[in-house]
Short mmCIF file of C-alpha atoms in Angstrom, two decimals:
data_model
loop_
_atom_site.label_atom_id
_atom_site.label_comp_id
_atom_site.label_asym_id
_atom_site.label_seq_id
_atom_site.Cartn_x
_atom_site.Cartn_y
_atom_site.Cartn_z
CA MET P 1346 -153.00 84.99 82.86
CA GLU P 1347 -152.25 88.64 83.76
CA ASN P 1348 -149.65 90.36 81.58
CA LYS P 1349 -146.93 92.26 83.36
CA LYS P 1350 -143.73 93.86 82.22
CA VAL P 1351 -140.42 92.62 83.58
CA THR P 1352 -136.86 93.75 82.98
CA MET P 1353 -134.47 91.07 81.85
CA THR P 1354 -130.77 90.99 81.18
CA LEU P 1355 -129.27 89.82 77.91
CA LYS P 1356 -128.26 86.59 79.58
CA GLU P 1357 -131.84 85.90 80.65
CA ILE P 1358 -133.25 86.84 77.24
CA LYS P 1359 -130.88 84.35 75.65
CA ARG P 1360 -132.09 81.63 77.99
CA VAL P 1361 -135.72 82.41 77.09
CA GLU P 1362 -134.98 82.09 73.38
CA VAL P 1363 -133.20 78.78 73.93
CA MET P 1364 -136.12 77.50 76.03
CA LYS P 1365 -138.52 78.38 73.20
CA LEU P 1366 -136.45 76.26 70.85
CA VAL P 1367 -136.55 73.40 73.35
CA GLU P 1368 -140.34 73.67 73.71
CA CYS P 1369 -140.75 73.62 69.95
CA LYS P 1370 -138.55 70.51 69.93
CA LYS P 1371 -136.13 72.09 67.49
CA ILE P 1372 -133.15 71.35 69.73
CA THR P 1373 -132.44 68.79 72.42
CA GLY P 1374 -131.44 69.36 76.00
CA GLU P 1375 -127.81 68.56 75.22
CA GLN P 1376 -127.76 71.12 72.42
CA ALA P 1377 -129.36 73.70 74.74
CA SER P 1378 -126.65 73.07 77.38
CA GLU P 1379 -123.97 73.69 74.76
CA MET P 1380 -125.64 76.92 73.65
CA LEU P 1381 -125.98 78.18 77.22
CA GLY P 1382 -122.54 76.98 78.30
CA LEU P 1383 -124.02 75.04 81.23
CA SER P 1384 -124.07 71.45 82.31
CA LEU P 1385 -126.92 69.21 81.16
CA ARG P 1386 -128.16 68.90 84.73
CA GLN P 1387 -128.39 72.68 85.20
CA THR P 1388 -130.03 73.07 81.79
CA ARG P 1389 -132.77 70.62 82.78
CA ARG P 1390 -133.47 72.66 85.94
CA ILE P 1391 -133.90 75.80 83.78
CA ILE P 1392 -136.21 73.92 81.40
CA GLN P 1393 -138.31 72.76 84.35
CA LYS P 1394 -138.56 76.34 85.70
CA TYR P 1395 -139.56 77.68 82.30
CA ARG P 1396 -142.31 75.08 81.92
CA GLY P 1397 -143.64 75.87 85.41
CA GLY P 1398 -143.55 79.70 85.41
CA GLY P 1399 -142.72 80.92 81.93
CA ALA P 1400 -140.12 83.59 81.15
CA THR P 1401 -140.55 85.32 84.53
CA ALA P 1402 -139.39 82.17 86.28
CA LEU P 1403 -135.92 82.63 84.75
CA ILE P 1404 -135.42 85.98 86.51
CA HIS P 1405 -133.32 85.93 89.67
CA GLY P 1406 -135.46 85.65 92.79
CA ASN P 1407 -133.77 88.51 94.67
CA ARG P 1408 -134.48 91.06 91.97
CA GLY P 1409 -136.56 93.96 93.28
CA LYS P 1410 -136.20 92.92 96.92
CA PRO P 1411 -134.40 95.13 99.43
CA SER P 1412 -130.94 93.99 100.46
CA PRO P 1413 -130.72 92.38 103.90
CA HIS P 1414 -127.41 94.26 104.44
CA ARG P 1415 -128.83 97.71 103.78
CA LEU P 1416 -128.34 100.49 106.33
CA ASP P 1417 -131.12 101.24 108.74
CA GLU P 1418 -133.10 104.34 107.77
CA GLY P 1419 -132.89 105.72 111.29
CA LYS P 1420 -129.11 105.29 111.32
CA VAL P 1421 -128.79 107.05 108.00
CA ASN P 1422 -130.98 109.96 109.13
CA ARG P 1423 -128.94 110.32 112.32
CA ILE P 1424 -125.66 110.46 110.39
CA GLN P 1425 -127.12 113.03 108.00
CA GLY P 1426 -128.15 115.17 110.94
CA LEU P 1427 -124.67 115.00 112.47
CA LEU P 1428 -123.17 116.02 109.13
CA HIS P 1429 -125.43 119.06 108.97
CA GLU P 1430 -124.70 120.08 112.57
CA CYS P 1431 -120.96 119.74 113.19
CA TYR P 1432 -119.11 117.27 110.96
CA SER P 1433 -119.47 118.78 107.49
CA ASP P 1434 -115.72 119.58 107.15
CA TYR P 1435 -114.43 116.23 108.50
CA ASN P 1436 -112.78 113.90 106.02
CA THR P 1437 -114.45 110.52 105.51
CA GLN P 1438 -111.99 108.27 107.32
CA HIS P 1439 -111.76 110.63 110.29
CA LEU P 1440 -115.53 110.84 110.50
CA VAL P 1441 -115.83 107.03 110.48
CA GLU P 1442 -113.64 106.93 113.59
CA ILE P 1443 -115.50 109.82 115.28
CA LEU P 1444 -118.93 108.24 114.70
CA ALA P 1445 -117.76 104.94 116.19
CA GLU P 1446 -116.07 106.51 119.24
CA ARG P 1447 -118.53 109.25 120.19
CA HIS P 1448 -121.86 108.11 118.82
CA GLU P 1449 -121.48 104.31 118.57
CA LEU P 1450 -122.43 104.45 114.90
CA HIS P 1451 -120.41 101.85 113.03
CA ILE P 1452 -120.34 102.39 109.30
CA SER P 1453 -117.89 101.69 106.50
CA ALA P 1454 -116.06 104.45 104.68
CA SER P 1455 -117.71 103.59 101.36
CA SER P 1456 -121.23 103.77 102.87
CA LEU P 1457 -120.42 107.07 104.55
CA THR P 1458 -119.13 108.41 101.21
CA ARG P 1459 -122.47 107.56 99.56
CA ILE P 1460 -124.38 109.31 102.34
CA ARG P 1461 -122.22 112.43 102.08
CA ARG P 1462 -122.64 112.64 98.32
CA ALA P 1463 -126.40 112.19 98.59
CA ILE P 1464 -126.82 115.24 100.84
CA GLY P 1465 -124.13 117.39 99.17
CA TYR P 1466 -121.27 117.08 101.67
CA PRO P 1467 -118.39 115.42 99.78
CA THR P 1468 -115.17 114.71 101.59
CA PRO P 1469 -113.00 117.87 101.81
CA ARG P 1470 -109.81 115.89 101.26
CA TYR P 1471 -109.97 114.55 97.74
CA LYS P 1472 -107.30 112.03 96.88
CA LYS P 1473 -106.10 112.72 93.38
CA ARG P 1474 -106.16 109.70 91.18
CA ARG P 1475 -102.87 108.65 89.72
CA LYS P 1476 -102.60 108.89 85.97
CA TYR P 1477 -102.41 105.74 83.95
CA TYR P 1478 -99.06 105.20 82.25
CA ALA P 1479 -98.66 102.35 79.81
CA ARG P 1480 -95.29 100.68 79.40
CA ARG P 1481 -93.50 101.60 76.21
CA GLU P 1482 -91.27 99.02 74.58
CA ARG P 1483 -87.68 99.86 73.77
CA LYS P 1484 -86.88 100.97 70.25
CA ALA P 1485 -85.71 98.14 68.04
CA ILE P 1486 -82.50 99.64 66.62
CA ARG P 1487 -79.77 101.73 68.25
CA GLY P 1488 -79.87 105.36 67.24
CA GLN P 1489 -83.61 105.35 66.67
CA MET P 1490 -84.25 107.43 69.80
CA LEU P 1491 -82.12 109.19 72.41
CA GLN P 1492 -83.55 110.40 75.71
CA ALA P 1493 -81.93 113.54 77.13
CA ASP P 1494 -82.10 115.25 80.51
CA GLY P 1495 -80.00 117.05 83.12
CA SER P 1496 -79.46 116.35 86.82
CA ILE P 1497 -78.40 119.06 89.29
CA HIS P 1498 -76.82 117.27 92.23
CA ALA P 1499 -74.00 117.53 94.77
CA TRP P 1500 -71.81 115.30 92.63
CA LEU P 1501 -68.61 116.49 94.35
CA GLU P 1502 -70.08 116.14 97.87
CA GLY P 1503 -68.92 119.56 99.05
CA ARG P 1504 -65.42 119.38 97.55
CA GLY P 1505 -66.55 121.84 94.90
CA ARG P 1506 -69.62 123.62 93.63
CA ARG P 1507 -72.79 121.81 92.59
CA LEU P 1508 -72.55 120.59 89.01
CA THR P 1509 -75.11 119.53 86.43
CA LEU P 1510 -74.78 116.21 84.62
CA ILE P 1511 -76.22 116.40 81.10
CA ALA P 1512 -76.82 112.91 79.71
CA TYR P 1513 -78.19 111.20 76.61
CA ILE P 1514 -79.19 107.53 76.73
CA ASP P 1515 -79.93 105.33 73.74
CA ASP P 1516 -83.42 103.88 74.08
CA ALA P 1517 -82.57 100.58 72.40
CA THR P 1518 -79.22 99.75 74.08
CA SER P 1519 -79.04 102.04 77.16
CA GLN P 1520 -75.67 103.40 76.03
CA VAL P 1521 -74.92 106.64 77.91
CA TYR P 1522 -73.26 109.83 76.64
CA ALA P 1523 -72.76 112.57 79.21
CA THR P 1524 -70.78 115.59 80.36
CA PHE P 1525 -70.60 117.83 83.42
CA ARG P 1526 -71.57 121.50 83.20
CA GLU P 1527 -71.76 124.29 85.73
CA GLU P 1528 -75.41 124.75 84.85
CA GLU P 1529 -78.05 123.15 82.67
CA ASP P 1530 -78.01 125.02 79.37
CA ALA P 1531 -78.22 124.54 75.63
CA VAL P 1532 -74.41 124.65 75.31
CA GLY P 1533 -74.06 121.43 77.31
CA TYR P 1534 -76.73 119.61 75.32
CA LEU P 1535 -75.14 120.67 72.03
CA GLN P 1536 -71.64 119.66 73.14
CA VAL P 1537 -72.78 116.10 73.91
CA LEU P 1538 -74.90 115.97 70.74
CA GLN P 1539 -71.93 117.06 68.65
CA GLU P 1540 -69.79 114.27 70.14
CA ILE P 1541 -72.53 111.74 69.36
CA CYS P 1542 -72.95 112.94 65.76
CA LEU P 1543 -69.22 112.86 65.03
CA ALA P 1544 -68.60 109.51 66.74
CA GLU P 1545 -71.79 107.51 66.02
CA GLY P 1546 -73.82 109.54 63.54
CA ILE P 1547 -76.97 111.65 63.59
CA PRO P 1548 -79.79 110.04 65.64
CA GLN P 1549 -83.30 109.79 64.29
CA CYS P 1550 -85.11 111.28 67.30
CA ILE P 1551 -84.43 113.02 70.62
CA TYR P 1552 -86.88 112.78 73.54
CA MET P 1553 -86.48 115.54 76.13
CA ASP P 1554 -88.40 117.91 78.40
CA LYS P 1555 -90.33 120.73 76.81
CA ARG P 1556 -88.84 123.25 79.23
CA LEU P 1557 -85.28 122.26 78.26
CA ALA P 1558 -85.79 122.74 74.53
CA SER P 1559 -87.31 126.22 74.96
CA ARG P 1560 -85.26 127.40 77.95
CA GLU P 1561 -83.36 130.04 75.93
CA GLN P 1562 -86.50 131.02 74.01
CA LYS P 1563 -87.97 134.48 74.45
CA PRO P 1564 -91.73 135.01 74.36
CA TRP P 1565 -91.53 137.04 71.13
CA MET P 1566 -89.24 134.56 69.37
CA GLY P 1567 -90.16 131.53 67.33
CA LYS P 1568 -88.10 128.40 67.80
CA SER P 1569 -85.29 128.27 70.31
CA GLN P 1570 -81.64 127.95 69.30
CA PHE P 1571 -81.60 124.25 70.22
CA GLU P 1572 -84.76 123.53 68.22
CA ARG P 1573 -83.32 125.33 65.18
CA ILE P 1574 -80.06 123.33 65.26
CA VAL P 1575 -81.87 120.02 65.73
CA LYS P 1576 -84.14 120.79 62.77
CA GLU P 1577 -81.16 121.64 60.57
CA LEU P 1578 -79.63 118.27 61.48
CA GLY P 1579 -82.86 116.50 60.47
CA ILE P 1580 -83.54 115.13 63.96
CA GLN P 1581 -87.11 114.72 65.16
CA LEU P 1582 -87.58 116.42 68.52
CA ILE P 1583 -90.24 114.96 70.84
CA LEU P 1584 -91.08 117.16 73.82
CA ALA P 1585 -92.19 115.27 76.92
CA GLN P 1586 -94.94 116.74 79.05
CA SER P 1587 -93.94 114.88 82.24
CA PRO P 1588 -90.85 113.18 83.72
CA GLN P 1589 -92.63 109.80 83.61
CA ALA P 1590 -92.67 109.97 79.81
CA LYS P 1591 -88.89 109.51 79.65
CA GLY P 1592 -88.41 107.23 82.60
CA ARG P 1593 -85.28 105.54 81.22
CA VAL P 1594 -83.09 108.62 81.60
CA GLU P 1595 -84.77 109.47 84.94
CA ARG P 1596 -83.86 106.02 86.31
CA LEU P 1597 -80.35 106.48 84.93
CA PHE P 1598 -79.77 109.43 87.25
CA ASP P 1599 -80.87 107.34 90.25
CA THR P 1600 -78.08 104.89 89.44
CA LEU P 1601 -75.46 107.53 88.66
CA GLN P 1602 -76.17 109.52 91.82
CA ASP P 1603 -75.12 106.41 93.70
CA ARG P 1604 -72.24 104.95 91.65
CA LEU P 1605 -70.78 108.02 89.96
CA VAL P 1606 -70.64 109.99 93.20
CA LYS P 1607 -68.47 107.29 94.75
CA ALA P 1608 -66.21 107.17 91.68
CA LEU P 1609 -65.68 110.93 91.91
CA ARG P 1610 -64.99 110.59 95.63
CA GLU P 1611 -62.37 107.88 95.10
CA ALA P 1612 -60.65 109.95 92.39
CA GLY P 1613 -60.69 113.09 94.56
CA ALA P 1614 -62.37 115.21 91.87
CA ALA P 1615 -62.97 118.75 93.13
CA ASP P 1616 -63.65 120.85 90.02
CA LEU P 1617 -65.34 120.70 86.64
CA SER P 1618 -62.37 119.56 84.55
CA SER P 1619 -61.36 116.74 86.91
CA ALA P 1620 -64.99 115.60 87.17
CA ASN P 1621 -65.24 115.31 83.37
CA THR P 1622 -61.98 113.36 83.29
CA VAL P 1623 -63.34 110.84 85.80
CA LEU P 1624 -66.68 110.72 83.96
CA LYS P 1625 -65.01 109.68 80.69
CA THR P 1626 -63.37 106.67 82.33
CA PHE P 1627 -66.47 105.84 84.34
CA LEU P 1628 -68.79 105.77 81.31
CA SER P 1629 -66.62 103.28 79.43
CA HIS P 1630 -66.98 100.74 82.28
CA PHE P 1631 -70.62 101.70 82.93
CA ASN P 1632 -71.69 101.14 79.32
CA GLU P 1633 -69.82 97.86 79.16
CA HIS P 1634 -71.72 96.60 82.20
CA PHE P 1635 -75.23 98.01 81.65
CA MET P 1636 -75.64 98.11 77.87
CA VAL P 1637 -78.16 95.67 76.40
CA THR P 1638 -78.42 94.18 72.94
CA ALA P 1639 -80.95 95.79 70.61
CA ARG P 1640 -83.78 93.65 69.27
CA GLN P 1641 -82.62 94.21 65.72
CA ALA P 1642 -79.07 94.34 64.40
CA GLY P 1643 -77.77 97.43 62.65
CA SER P 1644 -77.78 101.12 63.41
CA ALA P 1645 -80.26 103.92 62.76
CA PHE P 1646 -77.55 106.57 63.16
CA VAL P 1647 -77.07 108.53 59.93
CA PRO P 1648 -73.33 108.59 59.16
CA TRP P 1649 -71.82 112.05 59.48
CA GLN P 1650 -70.73 113.21 56.03
CA LYS P 1651 -70.13 116.90 56.73
CA THR P 1652 -67.06 116.89 58.95
CA SER P 1653 -65.94 120.28 57.70
CA GLU P 1654 -69.34 121.84 58.48
CA ALA P 1655 -69.71 120.55 62.04
CA ASP P 1656 -68.19 123.74 63.40
CA SER P 1657 -70.72 125.90 61.55
CA LEU P 1658 -73.79 123.75 62.28
CA PHE P 1659 -73.39 123.58 66.07
CA THR P 1660 -73.50 127.36 66.59
CA PHE P 1661 -75.87 129.90 68.09
CA HIS P 1662 -77.04 132.59 65.66
CA TYR P 1663 -77.75 136.25 66.42
CA THR P 1664 -78.55 139.26 64.23
CA ARG P 1665 -76.95 142.70 64.57
CA PHE P 1666 -76.91 145.97 62.60
CA VAL P 1667 -73.52 147.60 62.08
CA LYS P 1668 -73.20 151.11 63.46
CA ASN P 1669 -71.82 154.05 61.52
CA ASP P 1670 -68.37 153.55 63.04
CA ASN P 1671 -68.31 149.91 61.79
CA THR P 1672 -68.84 148.42 65.24
CA ILE P 1673 -71.33 145.93 66.63
CA SER P 1674 -72.37 145.28 70.22
CA PHE P 1675 -72.69 141.87 71.84
CA ASP P 1676 -73.15 141.18 75.55
CA ASN P 1677 -72.31 144.84 76.40
CA HIS P 1678 -69.03 144.65 74.45
CA ILE P 1679 -68.22 146.92 71.50
CA LEU P 1680 -66.52 144.94 68.71
CA GLN P 1681 -64.78 146.77 65.88
CA LEU P 1682 -65.10 145.22 62.43
CA PRO P 1683 -61.99 145.25 60.19
CA SER P 1684 -61.79 147.41 57.10
CA PRO P 1685 -63.53 145.67 54.17
CA THR P 1686 -61.72 144.97 50.92
CA ASN P 1687 -64.66 144.84 48.52
CA ARG P 1688 -66.71 147.77 49.79
CA CYS P 1689 -66.24 151.07 51.53
CA SER P 1690 -67.94 150.31 54.85
CA PHE P 1691 -70.27 147.93 56.66
CA ALA P 1692 -72.28 150.80 58.20
CA LYS P 1693 -76.02 150.04 58.43
CA ALA P 1694 -75.43 146.48 57.17
CA LYS P 1695 -77.32 143.55 58.70
CA VAL P 1696 -74.82 140.88 59.83
CA SER P 1697 -75.14 137.47 61.45
CA LEU P 1698 -73.16 136.53 64.57
CA HIS P 1699 -72.26 132.88 65.13
CA GLN P 1700 -71.26 131.81 68.63
CA HIS P 1701 -69.28 128.56 68.44
CA LEU P 1702 -69.03 125.87 71.09
CA ASP P 1703 -65.32 126.66 71.58
CA GLY P 1704 -66.17 130.26 72.50
CA ARG P 1705 -65.29 131.97 69.22
CA LEU P 1706 -67.60 134.65 67.85
CA THR P 1707 -67.64 135.00 64.07
CA VAL P 1708 -69.38 137.70 62.04
CA HIS P 1709 -70.91 136.81 58.67
CA TYR P 1710 -72.22 139.04 55.90
CA HIS P 1711 -73.94 137.44 52.88
CA HIS P 1712 -72.71 133.98 53.94
CA SER P 1713 -69.08 135.19 54.11
CA GLN P 1714 -67.07 135.52 57.30
CA ILE P 1715 -65.81 139.05 57.78
CA ALA P 1716 -64.49 138.94 61.36
CA CYS P 1717 -63.56 136.54 64.15
CA PHE P 1718 -63.27 137.36 67.85
CA GLU P 1719 -61.65 134.98 70.32
CA GLN P 1720 -63.09 134.15 73.74
CA MET P 1721 -61.01 134.78 76.82
CA PRO P 1722 -59.39 131.51 78.01
CA ASN P 1723 -60.76 129.68 81.08
CA VAL P 1724 -64.10 131.48 80.81
CA PRO P 1725 -67.20 129.21 80.72
CA ILE P 1726 -69.04 129.25 77.42
CA LYS P 1727 -72.63 130.42 77.85
CA ILE P 1728 -75.31 131.25 75.34
CA SER P 1729 -75.61 135.01 74.61
CA LYS P 1730 -72.52 135.62 76.77
CA PHE P 1731 -69.09 136.59 75.45
CA THR P 1732 -65.88 137.83 77.04
CA PRO P 1733 -63.36 138.93 74.38
CA ALA P 1734 -59.75 137.83 74.76
CA GLN P 1735 -58.58 141.39 73.96
CA ASP P 1736 -60.00 144.84 73.48
CA TYR P 1737 -61.56 144.85 70.02
CA SER P 1738 -63.07 148.32 70.39
CA ASN P 1739 -59.92 150.33 69.41
CA LYS P 1740 -61.08 152.72 66.73
CA ASP P 1741 -57.71 154.42 66.14
CA ARG P 1742 -55.75 151.38 65.04
CA LEU P 1743 -53.89 151.32 61.71
CA PRO P 1744 -55.78 150.24 58.60
CA ALA P 1745 -55.55 146.76 57.15
CA ASN P 1746 -52.69 147.93 54.83
CA PRO P 1747 -49.95 149.41 57.09
CA GLN P 1748 -48.07 150.83 54.05
CA LYS P 1749 -51.02 153.04 53.22
CA GLU P 1750 -50.93 156.32 55.12
CA LEU P 1751 -53.98 157.66 56.79
CA LYS P 1752 -55.63 160.41 54.77
CA GLN P 1753 -55.97 163.73 56.54
CA PRO P 1754 -59.35 165.37 56.19
CA LYS P 1755 -59.35 168.28 53.74
CA GLN P 1756 -59.70 171.69 55.39
CA ILE P 1757 -62.40 173.70 53.61
CA PRO P 1758 -62.25 177.49 54.44
CA HIS P 1759 -65.55 179.01 55.41
CA PRO P 1760 -66.05 182.55 53.88
CA SER P 1761 -66.81 185.40 56.28
CA PRO P 1762 -69.54 187.94 55.33
CA GLY P 1763 -68.46 191.49 54.47
CA VAL P 1764 -69.05 194.65 56.49
CA ASP P 1765 -72.00 195.72 54.38
CA HIS P 1766 -73.64 192.26 54.64
CA PRO P 1767 -77.24 192.53 55.83
CA TRP P 1768 -76.43 190.29 58.82
CA LYS P 1769 -74.02 192.97 60.11
CA ARG P 1770 -76.28 196.00 59.68
CA SER P 1771 -78.44 197.64 62.33
CA TYR P 1772 -82.14 197.18 62.60
CA GLY P 1773 -82.94 200.68 61.22
CA TYR P 1774 -81.38 200.24 57.75
CA HIS P 1775 -82.85 198.95 54.55
CA LEU P 1776 -80.98 196.39 52.54
CA ASN P 1777 -79.86 199.25 50.23
CA GLY P 1778 -78.21 201.09 53.17
CA THR P 1779 -80.74 203.99 53.62
CA LEU P 1780 -81.83 204.91 57.12
CA ILE P 1781 -85.54 204.45 57.64
CA HIS P 1782 -85.85 205.88 61.20
CA LYS P 1783 -83.77 207.32 63.99
CA ASN P 1784 -83.81 207.10 67.69
CA SER P 1785 -86.15 209.44 69.53
CA SER P 1786 -83.23 211.25 71.15
CA GLN P 1787 -82.05 212.43 67.69
#
């Protein structure tokens, strides 16, 4: 018998090994059917084939034969020629229609795609594959994660300017905390976070867009102001790379842009303050209706123990150097520092400026507050922006102690040189007064 090599699959190799055991009478036909996972009748057919033709008889009969549904070689060559001549920049589906209408060449889109790839003419319109996103289960305990985002929308429907809704949503219970701002900024996110920390506690984690966390960050700076404050609070900050990563808060805005807009319309809200008033009432009913029960009882919020330090933690920090006239500059405003009590002057000193969420600007030196400047009322609070309530640049005001008179500078007389001083003598005299030369006319 002539030996020839054949290619077999693992399934066929397994059948051959089982047939060898049957031929050696080590197993019965029933045991072979159990090993192969086939019926006894089908197993007997395989045994009969193996005894008649050996291992090659177990290979499928169509292996190595051309498919009866293959494309005709002449048809393929004709399509390749048309692609070279005039249809190289046609997309696949369009070309399928053109070949059927103009040339009576009927071919499927998948077959045409294989032909194009074989000759180096891929379809010019590539459909980008959608990324795979796996579903993430909710967190088990409330406070374990908060998702944050902002939505710029015509919330007032033309009755006022476009506002931005800044919202946090608990991942475990879908409880919503939100506020309206004139723009999406770090001040709005910190205001809502401060309310959450004082009312519920400090959350374990915040999930938000990467661009939001570093919006106020300069290229030469390290962490942004928001990232610094979150780190000081001990909150883990997860930065999402795409909107799909935090789909819960994204879907929240779809609901609010429908229901909240109508609530604002019914209340007649036309400005920022009235919109926030309506929002507070709306959220109480919204949370009552849409909140779900967490899988586990309890809370992951860390109770707030530093009530007195909340005002100092939720602040934006800046560094300034005091000028010689004991002034500092902030947002193009000159701010005069008061006279110190424990030193002569703050000139050349490095001080820290803290901008609070209520608008105040405090100046600190060696962890001690040395000045406080109030923000002008009814002016929106913005990061790195400050409008003083009064003119703090007056340099001629009275000292801190009004009973103490201002000292007049001491007048020091400057002596005048005498007549015989060398500076007052002519060029032709020595320092001893003798004439060394005369004019030519003498």
